[in-house]
mmCIF file of C-alpha atoms and ligand atoms in Angstrom:
data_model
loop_
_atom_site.group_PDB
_atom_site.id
_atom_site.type_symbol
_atom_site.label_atom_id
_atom_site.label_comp_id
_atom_site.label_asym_id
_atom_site.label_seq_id
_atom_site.Cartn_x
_atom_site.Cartn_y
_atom_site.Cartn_z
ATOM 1 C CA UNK A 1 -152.609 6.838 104.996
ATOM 2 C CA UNK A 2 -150.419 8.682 107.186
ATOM 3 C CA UNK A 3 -151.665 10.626 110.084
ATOM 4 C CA UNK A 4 -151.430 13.973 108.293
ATOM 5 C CA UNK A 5 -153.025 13.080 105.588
ATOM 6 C CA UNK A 6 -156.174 11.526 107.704
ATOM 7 C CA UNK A 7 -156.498 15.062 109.263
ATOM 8 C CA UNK A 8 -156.651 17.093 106.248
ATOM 9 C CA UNK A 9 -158.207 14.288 104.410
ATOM 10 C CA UNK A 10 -161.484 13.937 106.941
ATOM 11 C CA UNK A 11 -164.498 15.679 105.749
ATOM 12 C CA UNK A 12 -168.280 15.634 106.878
ATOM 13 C CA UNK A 13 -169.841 13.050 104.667
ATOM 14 C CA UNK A 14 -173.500 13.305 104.241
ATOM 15 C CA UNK A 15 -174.408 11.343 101.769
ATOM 16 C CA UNK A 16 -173.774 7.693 102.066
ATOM 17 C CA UNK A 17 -174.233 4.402 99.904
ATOM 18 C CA UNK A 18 -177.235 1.954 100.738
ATOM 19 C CA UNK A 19 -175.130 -0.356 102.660
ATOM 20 C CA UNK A 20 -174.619 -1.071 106.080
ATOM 21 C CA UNK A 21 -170.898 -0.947 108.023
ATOM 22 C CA UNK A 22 -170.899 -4.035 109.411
ATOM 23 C CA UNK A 23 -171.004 -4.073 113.519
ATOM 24 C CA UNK A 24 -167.078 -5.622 113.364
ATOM 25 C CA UNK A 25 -165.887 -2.851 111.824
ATOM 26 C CA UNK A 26 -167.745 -0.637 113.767
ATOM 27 C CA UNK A 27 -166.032 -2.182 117.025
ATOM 28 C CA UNK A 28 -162.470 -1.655 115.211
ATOM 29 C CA UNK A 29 -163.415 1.436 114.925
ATOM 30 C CA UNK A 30 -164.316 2.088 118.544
ATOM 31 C CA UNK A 31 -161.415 -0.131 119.526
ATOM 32 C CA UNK A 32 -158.872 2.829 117.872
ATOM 33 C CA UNK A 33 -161.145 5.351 119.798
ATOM 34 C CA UNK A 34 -160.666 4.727 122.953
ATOM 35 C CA UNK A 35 -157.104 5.387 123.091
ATOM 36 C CA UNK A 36 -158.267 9.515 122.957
ATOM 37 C CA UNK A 37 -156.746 11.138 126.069
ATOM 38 C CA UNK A 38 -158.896 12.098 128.669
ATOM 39 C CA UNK A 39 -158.840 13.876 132.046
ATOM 40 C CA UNK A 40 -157.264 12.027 134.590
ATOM 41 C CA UNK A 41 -157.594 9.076 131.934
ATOM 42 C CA UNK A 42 -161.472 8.946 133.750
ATOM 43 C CA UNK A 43 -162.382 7.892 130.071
ATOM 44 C CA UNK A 44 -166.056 9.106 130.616
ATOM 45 C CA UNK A 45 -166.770 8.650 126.935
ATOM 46 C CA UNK A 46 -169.196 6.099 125.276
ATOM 47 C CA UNK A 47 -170.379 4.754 122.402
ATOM 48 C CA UNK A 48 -173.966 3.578 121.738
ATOM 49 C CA UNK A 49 -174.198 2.585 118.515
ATOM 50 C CA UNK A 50 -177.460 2.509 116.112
ATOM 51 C CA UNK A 51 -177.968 0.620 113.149
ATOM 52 C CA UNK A 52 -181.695 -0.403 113.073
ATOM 53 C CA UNK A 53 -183.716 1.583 110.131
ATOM 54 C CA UNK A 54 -186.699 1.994 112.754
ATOM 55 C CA UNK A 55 -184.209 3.332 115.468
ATOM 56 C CA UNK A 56 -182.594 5.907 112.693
ATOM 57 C CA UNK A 57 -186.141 7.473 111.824
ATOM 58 C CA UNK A 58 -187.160 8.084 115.374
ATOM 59 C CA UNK A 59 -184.055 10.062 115.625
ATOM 60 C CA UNK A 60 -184.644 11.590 112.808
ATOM 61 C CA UNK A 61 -187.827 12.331 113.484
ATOM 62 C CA UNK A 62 -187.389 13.772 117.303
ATOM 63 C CA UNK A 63 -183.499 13.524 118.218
ATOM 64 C CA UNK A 64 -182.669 16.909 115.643
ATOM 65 C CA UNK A 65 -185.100 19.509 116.709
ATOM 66 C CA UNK A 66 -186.645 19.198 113.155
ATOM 67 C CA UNK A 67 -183.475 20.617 111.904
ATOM 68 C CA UNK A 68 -184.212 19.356 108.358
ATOM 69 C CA UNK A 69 -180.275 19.661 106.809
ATOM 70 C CA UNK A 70 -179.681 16.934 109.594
ATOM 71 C CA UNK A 71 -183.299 15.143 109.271
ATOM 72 C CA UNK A 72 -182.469 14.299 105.718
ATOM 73 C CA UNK A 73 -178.379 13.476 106.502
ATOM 74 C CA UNK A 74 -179.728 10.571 109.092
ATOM 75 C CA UNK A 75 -182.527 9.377 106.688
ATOM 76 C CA UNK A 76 -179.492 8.931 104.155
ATOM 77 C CA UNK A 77 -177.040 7.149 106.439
ATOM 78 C CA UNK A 78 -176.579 3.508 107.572
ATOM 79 C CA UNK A 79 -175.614 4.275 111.164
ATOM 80 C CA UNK A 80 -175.571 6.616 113.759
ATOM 81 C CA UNK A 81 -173.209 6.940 116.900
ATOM 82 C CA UNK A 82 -174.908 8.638 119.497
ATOM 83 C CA UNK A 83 -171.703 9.616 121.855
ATOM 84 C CA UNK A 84 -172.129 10.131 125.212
ATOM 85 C CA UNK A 85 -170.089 11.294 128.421
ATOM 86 C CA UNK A 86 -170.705 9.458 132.256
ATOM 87 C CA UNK A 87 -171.488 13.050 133.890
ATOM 88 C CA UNK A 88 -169.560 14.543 137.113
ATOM 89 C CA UNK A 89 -166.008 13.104 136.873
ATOM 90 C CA UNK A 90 -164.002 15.172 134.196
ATOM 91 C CA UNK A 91 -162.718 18.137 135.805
ATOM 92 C CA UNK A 92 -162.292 16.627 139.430
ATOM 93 C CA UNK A 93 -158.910 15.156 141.090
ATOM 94 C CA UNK A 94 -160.675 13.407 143.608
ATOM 95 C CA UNK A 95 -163.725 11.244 142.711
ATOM 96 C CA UNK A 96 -165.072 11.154 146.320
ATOM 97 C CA UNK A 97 -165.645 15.156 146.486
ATOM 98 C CA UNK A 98 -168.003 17.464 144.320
ATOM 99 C CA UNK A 99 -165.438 20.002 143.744
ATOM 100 C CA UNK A 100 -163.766 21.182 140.293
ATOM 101 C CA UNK A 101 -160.349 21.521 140.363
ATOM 102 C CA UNK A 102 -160.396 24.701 138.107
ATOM 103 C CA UNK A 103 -162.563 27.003 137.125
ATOM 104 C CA UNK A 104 -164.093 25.280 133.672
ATOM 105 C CA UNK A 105 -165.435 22.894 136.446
ATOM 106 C CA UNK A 106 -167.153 20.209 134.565
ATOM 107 C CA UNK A 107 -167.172 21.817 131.038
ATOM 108 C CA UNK A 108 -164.525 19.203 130.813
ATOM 109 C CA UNK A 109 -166.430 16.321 130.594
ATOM 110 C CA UNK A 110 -167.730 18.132 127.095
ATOM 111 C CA UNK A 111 -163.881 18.334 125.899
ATOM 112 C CA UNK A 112 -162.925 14.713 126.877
ATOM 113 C CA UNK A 113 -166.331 13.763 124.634
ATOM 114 C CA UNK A 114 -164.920 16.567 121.829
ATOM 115 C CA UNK A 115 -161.331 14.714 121.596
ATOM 116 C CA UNK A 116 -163.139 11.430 121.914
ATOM 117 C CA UNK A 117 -165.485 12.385 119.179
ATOM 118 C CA UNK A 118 -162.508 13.238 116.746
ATOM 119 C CA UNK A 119 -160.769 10.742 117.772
ATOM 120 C CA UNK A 120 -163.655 8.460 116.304
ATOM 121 C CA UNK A 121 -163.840 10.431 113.133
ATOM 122 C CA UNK A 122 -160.322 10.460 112.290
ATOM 123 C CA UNK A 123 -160.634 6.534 113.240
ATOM 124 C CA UNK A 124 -163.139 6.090 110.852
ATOM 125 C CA UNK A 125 -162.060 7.621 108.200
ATOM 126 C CA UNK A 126 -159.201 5.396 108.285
ATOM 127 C CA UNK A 127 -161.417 2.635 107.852
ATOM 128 C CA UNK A 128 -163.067 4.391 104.877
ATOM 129 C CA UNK A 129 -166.033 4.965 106.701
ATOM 130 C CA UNK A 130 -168.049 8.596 106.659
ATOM 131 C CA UNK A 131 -168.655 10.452 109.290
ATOM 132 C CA UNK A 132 -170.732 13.596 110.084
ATOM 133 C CA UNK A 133 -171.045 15.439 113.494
ATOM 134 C CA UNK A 134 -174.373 16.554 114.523
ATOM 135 C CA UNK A 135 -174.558 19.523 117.109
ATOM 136 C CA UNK A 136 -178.360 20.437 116.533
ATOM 137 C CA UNK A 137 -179.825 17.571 118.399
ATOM 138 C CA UNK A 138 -182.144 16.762 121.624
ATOM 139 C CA UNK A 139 -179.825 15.722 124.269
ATOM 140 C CA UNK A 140 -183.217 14.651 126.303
ATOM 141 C CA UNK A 141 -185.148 12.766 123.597
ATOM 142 C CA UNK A 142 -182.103 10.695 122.131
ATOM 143 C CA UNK A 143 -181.071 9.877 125.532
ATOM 144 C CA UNK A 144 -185.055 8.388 125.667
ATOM 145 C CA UNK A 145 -185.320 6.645 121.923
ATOM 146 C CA UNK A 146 -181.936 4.952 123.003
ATOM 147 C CA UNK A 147 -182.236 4.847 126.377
ATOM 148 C CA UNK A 148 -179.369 5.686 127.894
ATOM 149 C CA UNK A 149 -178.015 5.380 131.275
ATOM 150 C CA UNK A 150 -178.909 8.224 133.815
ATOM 151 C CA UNK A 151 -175.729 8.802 134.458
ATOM 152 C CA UNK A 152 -174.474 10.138 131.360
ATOM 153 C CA UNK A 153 -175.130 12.413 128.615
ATOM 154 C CA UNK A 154 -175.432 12.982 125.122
ATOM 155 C CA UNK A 155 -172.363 14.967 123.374
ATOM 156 C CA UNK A 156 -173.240 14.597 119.887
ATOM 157 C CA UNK A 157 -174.612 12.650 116.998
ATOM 158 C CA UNK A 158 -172.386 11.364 114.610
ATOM 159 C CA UNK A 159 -173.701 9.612 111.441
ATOM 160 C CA UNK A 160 -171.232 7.165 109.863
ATOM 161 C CA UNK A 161 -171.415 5.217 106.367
ATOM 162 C CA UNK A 162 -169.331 4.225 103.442
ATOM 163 C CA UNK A 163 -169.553 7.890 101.208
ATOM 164 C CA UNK A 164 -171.278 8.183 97.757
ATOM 165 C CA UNK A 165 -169.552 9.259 94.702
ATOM 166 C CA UNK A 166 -166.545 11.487 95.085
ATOM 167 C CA UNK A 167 -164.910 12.174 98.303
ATOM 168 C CA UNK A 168 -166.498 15.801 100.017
ATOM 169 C CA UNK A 169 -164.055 18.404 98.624
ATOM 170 C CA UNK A 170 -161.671 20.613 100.799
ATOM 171 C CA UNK A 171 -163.737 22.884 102.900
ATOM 172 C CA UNK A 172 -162.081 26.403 103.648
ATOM 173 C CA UNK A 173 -159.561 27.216 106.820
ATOM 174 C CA UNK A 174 -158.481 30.460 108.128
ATOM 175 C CA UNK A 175 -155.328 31.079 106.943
ATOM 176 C CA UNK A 176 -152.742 30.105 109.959
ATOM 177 C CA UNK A 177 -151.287 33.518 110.558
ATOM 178 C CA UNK A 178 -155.037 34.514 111.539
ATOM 179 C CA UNK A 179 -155.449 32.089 114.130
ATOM 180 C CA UNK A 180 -151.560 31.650 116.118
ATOM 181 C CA UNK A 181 -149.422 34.032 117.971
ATOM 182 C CA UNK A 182 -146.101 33.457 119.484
ATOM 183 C CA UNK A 183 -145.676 36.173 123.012
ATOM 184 C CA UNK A 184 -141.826 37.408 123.133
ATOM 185 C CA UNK A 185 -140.919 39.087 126.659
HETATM 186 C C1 FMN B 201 -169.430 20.584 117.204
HETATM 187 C C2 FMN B 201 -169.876 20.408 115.765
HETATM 188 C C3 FMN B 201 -171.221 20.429 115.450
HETATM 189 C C4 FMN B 201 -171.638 20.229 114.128
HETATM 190 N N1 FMN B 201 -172.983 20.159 113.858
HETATM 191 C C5 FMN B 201 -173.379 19.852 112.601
HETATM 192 C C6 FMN B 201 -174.761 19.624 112.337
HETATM 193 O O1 FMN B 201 -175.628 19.700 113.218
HETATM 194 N N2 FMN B 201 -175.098 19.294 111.065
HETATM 195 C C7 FMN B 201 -174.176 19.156 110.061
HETATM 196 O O2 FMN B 201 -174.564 18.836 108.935
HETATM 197 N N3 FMN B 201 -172.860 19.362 110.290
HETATM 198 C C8 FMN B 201 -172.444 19.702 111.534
HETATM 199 N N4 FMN B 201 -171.099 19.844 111.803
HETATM 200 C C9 FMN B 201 -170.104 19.694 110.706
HETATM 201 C C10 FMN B 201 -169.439 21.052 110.331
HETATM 202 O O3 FMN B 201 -170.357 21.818 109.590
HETATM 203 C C11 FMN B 201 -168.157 20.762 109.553
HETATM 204 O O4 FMN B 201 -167.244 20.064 110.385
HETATM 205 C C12 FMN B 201 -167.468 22.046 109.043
HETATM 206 O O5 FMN B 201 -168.281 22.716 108.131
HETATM 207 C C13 FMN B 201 -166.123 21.737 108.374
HETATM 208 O O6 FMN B 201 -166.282 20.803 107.312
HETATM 209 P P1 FMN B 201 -165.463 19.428 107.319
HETATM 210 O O7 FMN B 201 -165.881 18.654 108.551
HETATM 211 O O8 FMN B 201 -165.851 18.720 106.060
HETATM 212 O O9 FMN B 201 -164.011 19.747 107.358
HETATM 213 C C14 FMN B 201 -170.667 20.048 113.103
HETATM 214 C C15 FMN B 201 -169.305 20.016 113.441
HETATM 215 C C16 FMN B 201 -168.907 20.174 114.741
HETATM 216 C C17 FMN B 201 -167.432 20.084 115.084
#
């Protein structure tokens, strides 16, 4: 698979076979990851990784604000990356200061963990593994059911597995010439 066809091959995947990626692939997977660019290369991104069926329904239960489209996606899947960012380092030139050095500040830190986190999908999918990003979620209770360190964050959910039946079809883009402009003097 070239890397044109991974990009407009990737699609959400929510519904997934009853078996498990195993945690070696899962590392391969990572492993491709974590060459995503990053600000100053600070590589703030990481990658907790759930498998456990207990684990999976507590975040289903309190991790997706009872958003039930995403309740039922996690029940369904084998695995769950919750992806993360160490806080308070994107955005700066020096480490020892607290000062941005633009005016985004630490917003950042978020795109480092966006890149990272399609960086992982795209990885995936190589490996014919599923993914789905989840934006409705509970920064504050995953970062408790999984315990994460204090000094980062959660970005996102993202549930991976090996997809049922036919491959998601195309979903819709805006047609190019609606979303680029060249500026002439
Ligand atoms: C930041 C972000 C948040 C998203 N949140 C959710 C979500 O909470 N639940 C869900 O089912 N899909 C979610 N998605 C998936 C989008 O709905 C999906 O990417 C979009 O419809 C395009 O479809 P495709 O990924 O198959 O190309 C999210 C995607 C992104 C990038």
């Amino acid at each position: 698979m070239n890397a044109i066809e991974m990009i407009k091959e990737r699609r959400s995947v929510r519904k997934f076979k009853n078996e498990k990626v195993d945690r070696a692939t899962m590392k391969e997977i990572i492993d491709i990851s974590r060459w995503a660019p990053s600000w100053a290369n600070y590589q703030v991104a990481r990658y907790t990784l759930v498998d456990d069926a207990a684990v999976m329904q507590k975040l289903a239960n309190d991790g997706v604000k009872g958003f039930v489209y995403n309740m039922s996606t996690l029940k369904n899947a084998k695995g769950v990356l919750v992806l993360s960012f160490v806080k308070g380092k994107s955005g700066k030139l020096d480490l020892e200061k607290e000062e941005y050095a633009t005016s985004k500040a630490n917003v950042w830190e978020v795109f480092d963990a966006g890149i990272a986190c399609q960086t992982f999908c795209l990885a995936a999918h190589a490996k014919g593994v599923g993914t789905c990003i989840f934006g409705v979620i509970d920064d504050d209770s995953i970062s408790e059911i999984v315990n994460l360190p204090e000094d980062e964050t959660v970005a996102a959910l993202i549930v991976y597995g090996y997809e049922e039946g036919e491959h998601v079809k195309p979903t819709s883009r805006k047609d190019v010439g609606e979303i680029m402009r060249f500026v002439d003097a």
